[in-house]
Amino acid sequence: MVLTLIEHADGEIDETSLEMLTLARDLAEQVGEDVTAAMFGGEDLAADLGEYGVDTAYVCTGDLAETYAPEARAEALGALCDDLEPAAVFGGGTDTANEVLAHLGAKRDLPMSANTTEIETDGETCEIERHRWGGSLIEHATMEGETKLFTTPDHELPIEAVGDGEAAVETLEPELSEGAWEVQVDRFEESDLEGVPLPEARIVVGGGRGVGGEEDFEQLEELADLFDNATVGATRIAVDEGWRPHNDQIGQTGQKIAPELYIAAGISGAVQHWVGAKGSENVLAINTDPEAAIMYKGDYAIVGDLHEVVPELIDAVEAA
Ligand code: FAD
């Protein structure tokens, strides 16, 4: 049996969980087993998982459903593993799924592969392909172990509806150790950030260390304000310096963008930044260093000081 951790929010099953089910089903078919689901809350959604090949969904209710406590959820999954003895446990491409499965792996000494995109098995050993460095490196590895843990990368695998029946639903309220509740999220706060969200922007003006300071980002704001549906992004260096909020960070540990145009100013183009920006249709790099990596990755490059080039761009756009 293959166990899958299904996440949900706002009355809908998380897309990354549905993507993950595609890989989980593939492994289940290879070993001739059923796909089972574990959920924390979302009882009314559980039967619909039949459409994605889930045979039975176990729904944990009570505090486990209402409070996000990673160790508690890992302990509950561990208890299910004791009962069901799955060949594998899958989670989707979210921080929470990776966190819960990492706790499960650490507590039970189980092998885990994050960002997994392909699995071939002979029933015991798994040959896997997985993304490293935000997808810029593809790793092939061999995994062994009775119960293997996998997560998938987000938005890499297709969602495939395969069944027409409903999944059987069983509710559970497992008893957990007190220590499992030590770390828990006690509140969520709405972000008060305004403006166009980075992943949805048509034009992104990104700034890096070369911008030089918080005030100097005003030039980039001014340029972005000239376009519809445009916003400002930043490299991790600019965020770490406190010049921009973390929400503006583009890259491996930030957001992924896919604008029609990405203007990258004072950015070297490190791989960890590029994995968040490579979905851009066109890239205009502005850099004093003609040898900077971004100058080769981009479609257009201006060699020059951004403090001179950006005002000229502003003038040109205003005049157009
Ligand atoms: P630099 O590499 O210092 O580049 C600055 C550039 O500005 C240079 O090319 C320079 O020639 C140019 N420049 C200087 N002055 C001017 C000027 N006046 N006009 C024009 N150009 C000028 N980074 C991210 O961005 N996002 C991430 O999500 C991310 N995640 C990471 C995760 C890990 C695990 C690690 C190890 C690193 C991560 N990083 C990330 C950091 C990444 O490796 C780089 O250090 C970072 O992207 C570099 O930022 P930068 O381009 O602003 O700075």
Tab-separated table of C-alpha atoms and ligand atoms in Angstrom:
chain	number	residue	atom	x	y	z
A	1	MET	CA	0.000	0.000	0.000
A	2	VAL	CA	1.114	3.538	-0.768
A	3	LEU	CA	0.144	6.231	1.733
A	4	THR	CA	-0.259	9.847	0.600
A	5	LEU	CA	-0.487	12.972	2.753
A	6	ILE	CA	-3.216	15.107	1.201
A	7	GLU	CA	-3.340	18.816	2.024
A	8	HIS	CA	-6.252	21.174	1.558
A	9	ALA	CA	-7.187	24.809	2.081
A	10	ASP	CA	-10.310	26.925	1.622
A	11	GLY	CA	-12.486	23.903	0.885
A	12	GLU	CA	-10.271	22.581	-1.912
A	13	ILE	CA	-7.660	19.872	-2.179
A	14	ASP	CA	-4.228	21.376	-2.705
A	15	GLU	CA	-3.082	21.151	-6.335
A	16	THR	CA	0.379	20.021	-5.247
A	17	SER	CA	-1.240	17.033	-3.515
A	18	LEU	CA	-3.073	16.124	-6.730
A	19	GLU	CA	0.218	16.413	-8.665
A	20	MET	CA	1.890	14.192	-6.088
A	21	LEU	CA	-0.867	11.574	-6.487
A	22	THR	CA	0.235	11.104	-10.120
A	23	LEU	CA	3.656	9.841	-8.963
A	24	ALA	CA	2.198	7.936	-5.993
A	25	ARG	CA	-0.202	6.067	-8.317
A	26	ASP	CA	2.662	5.249	-10.654
A	27	LEU	CA	4.628	3.626	-7.812
A	28	ALA	CA	1.502	1.860	-6.491
A	29	GLU	CA	0.921	0.359	-9.959
A	30	GLN	CA	4.528	-0.844	-10.130
A	31	VAL	CA	4.206	-2.693	-6.806
A	32	GLY	CA	0.571	-3.752	-7.359
A	33	GLU	CA	-0.756	-1.890	-4.318
A	34	ASP	CA	-3.598	0.522	-3.515
A	35	VAL	CA	-3.229	4.250	-2.918
A	36	THR	CA	-4.442	5.393	0.483
A	37	ALA	CA	-4.722	8.960	1.751
A	38	ALA	CA	-4.178	10.603	5.130
A	39	MET	CA	-5.711	14.013	5.747
A	40	PHE	CA	-5.838	16.415	8.656
A	41	GLY	CA	-9.385	17.725	8.501
A	42	GLY	CA	-11.214	18.110	5.184
A	43	GLU	CA	-13.571	15.197	5.781
A	44	ASP	CA	-16.055	16.536	3.212
A	45	LEU	CA	-13.348	16.495	0.496
A	46	ALA	CA	-11.980	13.038	1.213
A	47	ALA	CA	-14.426	10.961	-0.871
A	48	ASP	CA	-13.556	13.045	-3.981
A	49	LEU	CA	-10.035	11.621	-3.860
A	50	GLY	CA	-11.477	8.512	-5.513
A	51	GLU	CA	-11.303	10.506	-8.734
A	52	TYR	CA	-7.514	10.529	-8.371
A	53	GLY	CA	-7.189	6.831	-7.672
A	54	VAL	CA	-7.381	6.895	-3.871
A	55	ASP	CA	-8.984	3.798	-2.450
A	56	THR	CA	-9.406	4.813	1.216
A	57	ALA	CA	-8.924	8.181	2.927
A	58	TYR	CA	-8.157	8.366	6.645
A	59	VAL	CA	-9.143	11.750	8.050
A	60	CYS	CA	-7.675	12.881	11.375
A	61	THR	CA	-10.063	15.165	13.205
A	62	GLY	CA	-9.913	17.246	16.406
A	63	ASP	CA	-6.790	19.244	17.365
A	64	LEU	CA	-4.722	17.499	14.693
A	65	ALA	CA	-6.964	18.996	12.022
A	66	GLU	CA	-7.359	22.412	13.580
A	67	THR	CA	-3.770	23.101	14.651
A	68	TYR	CA	-0.660	22.829	12.512
A	69	ALA	CA	1.790	20.968	14.740
A	70	PRO	CA	4.372	19.219	12.491
A	71	GLU	CA	5.583	16.683	15.039
A	72	ALA	CA	2.013	15.774	16.026
A	73	ARG	CA	1.112	15.230	12.391
A	74	ALA	CA	4.258	13.155	11.863
A	75	GLU	CA	3.364	11.044	14.924
A	76	ALA	CA	-0.159	10.509	13.610
A	77	LEU	CA	1.251	9.465	10.219
A	78	GLY	CA	3.672	7.155	12.022
A	79	ALA	CA	0.758	5.496	13.833
A	80	LEU	CA	-0.964	4.975	10.475
A	81	CYS	CA	2.259	3.478	9.103
A	82	ASP	CA	2.281	1.012	12.012
A	83	ASP	CA	-1.223	-0.130	11.037
A	84	LEU	CA	-0.940	-0.024	7.268
A	85	GLU	CA	2.749	-0.863	6.711
A	86	PRO	CA	2.993	1.188	3.501
A	87	ALA	CA	5.743	0.654	0.964
A	88	ALA	CA	5.995	4.427	0.649
A	89	VAL	CA	4.601	7.645	2.095
A	90	PHE	CA	4.199	10.624	-0.242
A	91	GLY	CA	3.741	14.341	0.406
A	92	GLY	CA	3.190	17.176	-2.087
A	93	GLY	CA	5.533	20.024	-2.961
A	94	THR	CA	4.815	22.233	0.034
A	95	ASP	CA	6.884	23.336	3.009
A	96	THR	CA	4.395	21.670	5.342
A	97	ALA	CA	4.476	18.276	3.598
A	98	ASN	CA	8.285	18.360	3.523
A	99	GLU	CA	8.370	19.345	7.192
A	100	VAL	CA	5.963	16.647	8.358
A	101	LEU	CA	7.650	13.898	6.328
A	102	ALA	CA	11.097	15.031	7.492
A	103	HIS	CA	9.898	14.654	11.109
A	104	LEU	CA	8.479	11.222	10.296
A	105	GLY	CA	11.755	10.182	8.662
A	106	ALA	CA	13.861	11.466	11.549
A	107	LYS	CA	11.706	9.838	14.250
A	108	ARG	CA	11.473	6.484	12.505
A	109	ASP	CA	14.819	6.460	10.725
A	110	LEU	CA	13.186	6.212	7.303
A	111	PRO	CA	14.859	7.329	4.049
A	112	MET	CA	13.374	10.407	2.383
A	113	SER	CA	13.719	11.914	-1.070
A	114	ALA	CA	12.351	15.444	-1.554
A	115	ASN	CA	11.381	16.931	-4.955
A	116	THR	CA	11.097	13.491	-6.564
A	117	THR	CA	9.915	13.371	-10.178
A	118	GLU	CA	10.400	9.719	-11.222
A	119	ILE	CA	10.575	6.372	-9.429
A	120	GLU	CA	11.360	2.958	-10.896
A	121	THR	CA	11.263	0.001	-8.530
A	122	ASP	CA	11.815	-3.724	-8.576
A	123	GLY	CA	9.642	-3.939	-5.466
A	124	GLU	CA	12.498	-3.291	-3.036
A	125	THR	CA	15.059	-0.816	-4.324
A	126	CYS	CA	13.869	2.437	-5.913
A	127	GLU	CA	15.795	4.222	-8.657
A	128	ILE	CA	14.735	7.833	-8.362
A	129	GLU	CA	15.126	11.103	-10.208
A	130	ARG	CA	14.784	14.247	-8.184
A	131	HIS	CA	15.301	17.974	-8.455
A	132	ARG	CA	18.134	19.654	-6.593
A	133	TRP	CA	18.953	23.364	-6.434
A	134	GLY	CA	15.425	24.380	-7.336
A	135	GLY	CA	15.395	22.210	-10.434
A	136	SER	CA	18.681	23.373	-11.960
A	137	LEU	CA	20.289	20.030	-11.127
A	138	ILE	CA	18.682	16.631	-11.727
A	139	GLU	CA	19.923	13.891	-9.433
A	140	HIS	CA	19.642	10.145	-9.997
A	141	ALA	CA	19.868	8.067	-6.847
A	142	THR	CA	19.054	4.671	-5.392
A	143	MET	CA	16.840	4.340	-2.323
A	144	GLU	CA	16.509	1.403	-0.030
A	145	GLY	CA	14.386	0.816	3.051
A	146	GLU	CA	11.130	-0.829	3.965
A	147	THR	CA	9.067	2.360	3.983
A	148	LYS	CA	10.389	5.134	1.770
A	149	LEU	CA	9.317	8.774	2.034
A	150	PHE	CA	8.894	10.997	-1.014
A	151	THR	CA	7.807	14.531	-1.734
A	152	THR	CA	7.340	15.948	-5.222
A	153	PRO	CA	8.308	19.412	-6.543
A	154	ASP	CA	5.418	21.849	-6.973
A	155	HIS	CA	3.985	22.384	-10.450
A	156	GLU	CA	6.209	19.813	-12.163
A	157	LEU	CA	3.917	16.792	-12.418
A	158	PRO	CA	0.566	16.694	-14.224
A	159	ILE	CA	-2.737	16.316	-12.381
A	160	GLU	CA	-4.572	13.305	-13.770
A	161	ALA	CA	-8.132	12.326	-12.856
A	162	VAL	CA	-8.245	8.561	-13.324
A	163	GLY	CA	-11.172	7.149	-11.404
A	164	ASP	CA	-14.875	7.784	-11.201
A	165	GLY	CA	-15.661	6.184	-7.856
A	166	GLU	CA	-15.532	7.674	-4.387
A	167	ALA	CA	-12.826	6.902	-1.846
A	168	ALA	CA	-13.936	5.158	1.345
A	169	VAL	CA	-13.583	7.597	4.254
A	170	GLU	CA	-12.591	6.732	7.809
A	171	THR	CA	-12.156	9.290	10.575
A	172	LEU	CA	-9.483	8.931	13.260
A	173	GLU	CA	-8.487	10.800	16.385
A	174	PRO	CA	-5.152	9.217	17.353
A	175	GLU	CA	-3.769	9.705	20.854
A	176	LEU	CA	-0.434	11.457	20.715
A	177	SER	CA	2.391	12.132	23.128
A	178	GLU	CA	2.381	15.508	24.895
A	179	GLY	CA	5.763	16.386	23.401
A	180	ALA	CA	4.298	16.186	19.907
A	181	TRP	CA	2.442	19.455	20.552
A	182	GLU	CA	5.464	21.436	21.706
A	183	VAL	CA	5.839	23.212	18.377
A	184	GLN	CA	2.640	24.478	16.846
A	185	VAL	CA	1.399	27.413	14.837
A	186	ASP	CA	-0.761	29.501	17.145
A	187	ARG	CA	-1.989	32.098	14.654
A	188	PHE	CA	-1.901	33.151	11.015
A	189	GLU	CA	-1.682	36.804	10.088
A	190	GLU	CA	-2.819	38.286	6.813
A	191	SER	CA	0.050	39.886	4.917
A	192	ASP	CA	-0.399	43.669	4.730
A	193	LEU	CA	1.785	43.894	1.642
A	194	GLU	CA	0.126	45.739	-1.198
A	195	GLY	CA	0.636	45.700	-4.937
A	196	VAL	CA	0.923	43.067	-7.641
A	197	PRO	CA	2.029	39.630	-6.350
A	198	LEU	CA	5.400	38.695	-7.897
A	199	PRO	CA	4.281	35.394	-9.467
A	200	GLU	CA	1.400	37.181	-11.251
A	201	ALA	CA	3.255	40.278	-12.470
A	202	ARG	CA	3.543	40.969	-16.233
A	203	ILE	CA	6.745	42.955	-15.702
A	204	VAL	CA	9.181	42.522	-12.812
A	205	VAL	CA	11.979	44.980	-12.066
A	206	GLY	CA	14.473	43.093	-9.910
A	207	GLY	CA	17.293	44.604	-7.908
A	208	GLY	CA	20.352	43.070	-6.294
A	209	ARG	CA	23.417	44.100	-4.348
A	210	GLY	CA	24.365	46.504	-7.133
A	211	VAL	CA	21.358	48.695	-6.288
A	212	GLY	CA	23.281	49.748	-3.198
A	213	GLY	CA	20.621	50.489	-0.586
A	214	GLU	CA	16.975	50.718	0.427
A	215	GLU	CA	16.477	54.252	-0.956
A	216	ASP	CA	18.048	53.317	-4.286
A	217	PHE	CA	15.232	50.799	-4.820
A	218	GLU	CA	12.948	53.853	-5.294
A	219	GLN	CA	14.326	54.168	-8.836
A	220	LEU	CA	13.244	50.613	-9.559
A	221	GLU	CA	9.802	51.328	-8.023
A	222	GLU	CA	9.541	54.370	-10.287
A	223	LEU	CA	10.304	52.270	-13.368
A	224	ALA	CA	7.826	49.542	-12.359
A	225	ASP	CA	5.097	52.153	-11.722
A	226	LEU	CA	5.218	53.131	-15.401
A	227	PHE	CA	3.790	49.764	-16.456
A	228	ASP	CA	0.494	48.003	-15.795
A	229	ASN	CA	0.707	44.893	-13.650
A	230	ALA	CA	4.359	45.433	-12.756
A	231	THR	CA	6.224	45.106	-9.484
A	232	VAL	CA	9.664	45.085	-7.900
A	233	GLY	CA	11.564	41.957	-6.849
A	234	ALA	CA	14.943	41.402	-5.221
A	235	THR	CA	17.799	38.985	-4.695
A	236	ARG	CA	18.447	37.334	-1.381
A	237	ILE	CA	21.360	39.691	-0.770
A	238	ALA	CA	19.057	42.718	-1.088
A	239	VAL	CA	16.592	41.050	1.294
A	240	ASP	CA	19.282	40.011	3.788
A	241	GLU	CA	20.567	43.590	3.763
A	242	GLY	CA	17.084	44.687	4.835
A	243	TRP	CA	16.562	46.733	1.664
A	244	ARG	CA	13.445	44.768	0.673
A	245	PRO	CA	10.936	42.528	2.525
A	246	HIS	CA	11.377	38.759	2.230
A	247	ASN	CA	8.187	38.552	0.193
A	248	ASP	CA	10.071	40.287	-2.652
A	249	GLN	CA	12.766	37.622	-2.873
A	250	ILE	CA	13.029	35.783	-6.186
A	251	GLY	CA	14.772	32.428	-6.289
A	252	GLN	CA	15.266	29.053	-4.763
A	253	THR	CA	14.283	30.222	-1.289
A	254	GLY	CA	12.010	32.957	-2.605
A	255	GLN	CA	9.262	33.198	-5.186
A	256	LYS	CA	9.166	31.982	-8.781
A	257	ILE	CA	8.259	34.562	-11.401
A	258	ALA	CA	7.047	34.184	-14.998
A	259	PRO	CA	6.664	37.728	-16.371
A	260	GLU	CA	6.725	38.839	-20.005
A	261	LEU	CA	9.757	40.936	-19.082
A	262	TYR	CA	12.201	40.682	-16.191
A	263	ILE	CA	14.530	43.663	-15.808
A	264	ALA	CA	17.403	42.436	-13.628
A	265	ALA	CA	19.423	45.394	-12.316
A	266	GLY	CA	22.627	44.953	-10.326
A	267	ILE	CA	22.087	41.198	-10.125
A	268	SER	CA	24.907	38.732	-10.857
A	269	GLY	CA	22.592	35.856	-11.858
A	270	ALA	CA	23.584	33.238	-9.283
A	271	VAL	CA	21.929	29.873	-9.887
A	272	GLN	CA	19.835	30.189	-6.712
A	273	HIS	CA	18.385	33.429	-8.047
A	274	TRP	CA	18.007	32.222	-11.612
A	275	VAL	CA	15.875	29.184	-10.680
A	276	GLY	CA	13.211	31.671	-9.577
A	277	ALA	CA	13.566	33.892	-12.659
A	278	LYS	CA	14.136	31.412	-15.482
A	279	GLY	CA	10.403	31.272	-16.267
A	280	SER	CA	10.608	34.878	-17.549
A	281	GLU	CA	9.774	35.259	-21.256
A	282	ASN	CA	12.370	38.012	-21.791
A	283	VAL	CA	15.187	39.151	-19.549
A	284	LEU	CA	16.934	42.519	-19.750
A	285	ALA	CA	20.079	42.543	-17.601
A	286	ILE	CA	21.719	45.781	-16.465
A	287	ASN	CA	25.169	45.267	-15.006
A	288	THR	CA	28.510	47.047	-14.865
A	289	ASP	CA	30.225	43.691	-15.387
A	290	PRO	CA	29.842	42.363	-18.931
A	291	GLU	CA	30.986	38.950	-17.678
A	292	ALA	CA	28.245	38.591	-15.026
A	293	ALA	CA	26.305	35.333	-15.492
A	294	ILE	CA	22.991	37.165	-15.916
A	295	MET	CA	24.398	38.900	-19.032
A	296	TYR	CA	24.596	35.505	-20.746
A	297	LYS	CA	21.323	34.135	-19.400
A	298	GLY	CA	19.300	37.168	-20.442
A	299	ASP	CA	17.916	38.064	-23.865
A	300	TYR	CA	19.098	41.700	-23.719
A	301	ALA	CA	21.984	43.209	-21.788
A	302	ILE	CA	23.031	46.767	-21.011
A	303	VAL	CA	26.577	47.151	-19.687
A	304	GLY	CA	26.489	50.156	-17.391
A	305	ASP	CA	25.774	51.615	-13.976
A	306	LEU	CA	22.120	50.999	-13.130
A	307	HIS	CA	21.966	54.390	-11.393
A	308	GLU	CA	22.469	55.939	-14.836
A	309	VAL	CA	20.715	53.328	-16.974
A	310	VAL	CA	17.458	53.085	-14.961
A	311	PRO	CA	16.746	56.880	-15.062
A	312	GLU	CA	17.384	56.781	-18.812
A	313	LEU	CA	14.936	53.888	-19.150
A	314	ILE	CA	12.367	55.847	-17.116
A	315	ASP	CA	12.784	58.835	-19.435
A	316	ALA	CA	12.505	56.626	-22.504
A	317	VAL	CA	9.327	54.885	-21.293
A	318	GLU	CA	7.751	58.210	-20.300
A	319	ALA	CA	8.582	59.655	-23.700
A	320	ALA	CA	7.169	56.666	-25.573
B	1	FAD	P1	26.022	39.725	-6.239
B	1	FAD	O1	26.259	38.307	-6.615
B	1	FAD	O2	27.004	40.358	-5.338
B	1	FAD	O3	25.906	40.557	-7.578
B	1	FAD	C1	25.787	41.929	-7.644
B	1	FAD	C2	25.899	42.331	-9.101
B	1	FAD	O4	25.674	43.722	-9.220
B	1	FAD	C3	27.276	42.058	-9.706
B	1	FAD	O5	27.128	41.296	-10.902
B	1	FAD	C4	27.825	43.447	-9.998
B	1	FAD	O6	28.643	43.464	-11.170
B	1	FAD	C5	26.554	44.240	-10.183
B	1	FAD	N1	26.693	45.664	-9.896
B	1	FAD	C6	27.318	46.252	-8.848
B	1	FAD	N2	27.136	47.590	-8.892
B	1	FAD	C7	26.377	47.838	-9.978
B	1	FAD	C8	25.829	49.028	-10.544
B	1	FAD	N3	26.038	50.217	-9.985
B	1	FAD	N4	25.087	48.924	-11.686
B	1	FAD	C9	24.871	47.714	-12.269
B	1	FAD	N5	25.367	46.566	-11.770
B	1	FAD	C10	26.095	46.623	-10.636
B	1	FAD	N6	19.732	34.293	-3.968
B	1	FAD	C11	18.577	34.786	-4.469
B	1	FAD	O7	18.568	35.831	-5.134
B	1	FAD	N7	17.398	34.127	-4.222
B	1	FAD	C12	17.312	32.990	-3.519
B	1	FAD	O8	16.214	32.472	-3.326
B	1	FAD	C13	18.520	32.442	-2.992
B	1	FAD	N8	18.495	31.288	-2.288
B	1	FAD	C14	19.692	30.770	-1.866
B	1	FAD	C15	19.694	29.525	-1.234
B	1	FAD	C16	20.876	28.978	-0.813
B	1	FAD	C17	20.836	27.636	-0.133
B	1	FAD	C18	22.091	29.657	-1.022
B	1	FAD	C19	23.397	29.063	-0.590
B	1	FAD	C20	22.106	30.888	-1.641
B	1	FAD	C21	20.905	31.463	-2.070
B	1	FAD	N9	20.894	32.693	-2.713
B	1	FAD	C22	19.720	33.156	-3.225
B	1	FAD	C23	22.104	33.567	-2.804
B	1	FAD	C24	22.796	33.476	-4.152
B	1	FAD	O9	23.734	32.421	-4.123
B	1	FAD	C25	23.576	34.779	-4.454
B	1	FAD	O10	24.464	35.058	-3.406
B	1	FAD	C26	22.674	35.991	-4.652
B	1	FAD	O11	21.634	35.716	-5.564
B	1	FAD	C27	23.521	37.149	-5.200
B	1	FAD	O12	22.753	38.312	-5.144
B	1	FAD	P2	23.141	39.566	-6.038
B	1	FAD	O13	23.092	39.179	-7.467
B	1	FAD	O14	22.275	40.688	-5.550
B	1	FAD	O15	24.611	39.921	-5.539
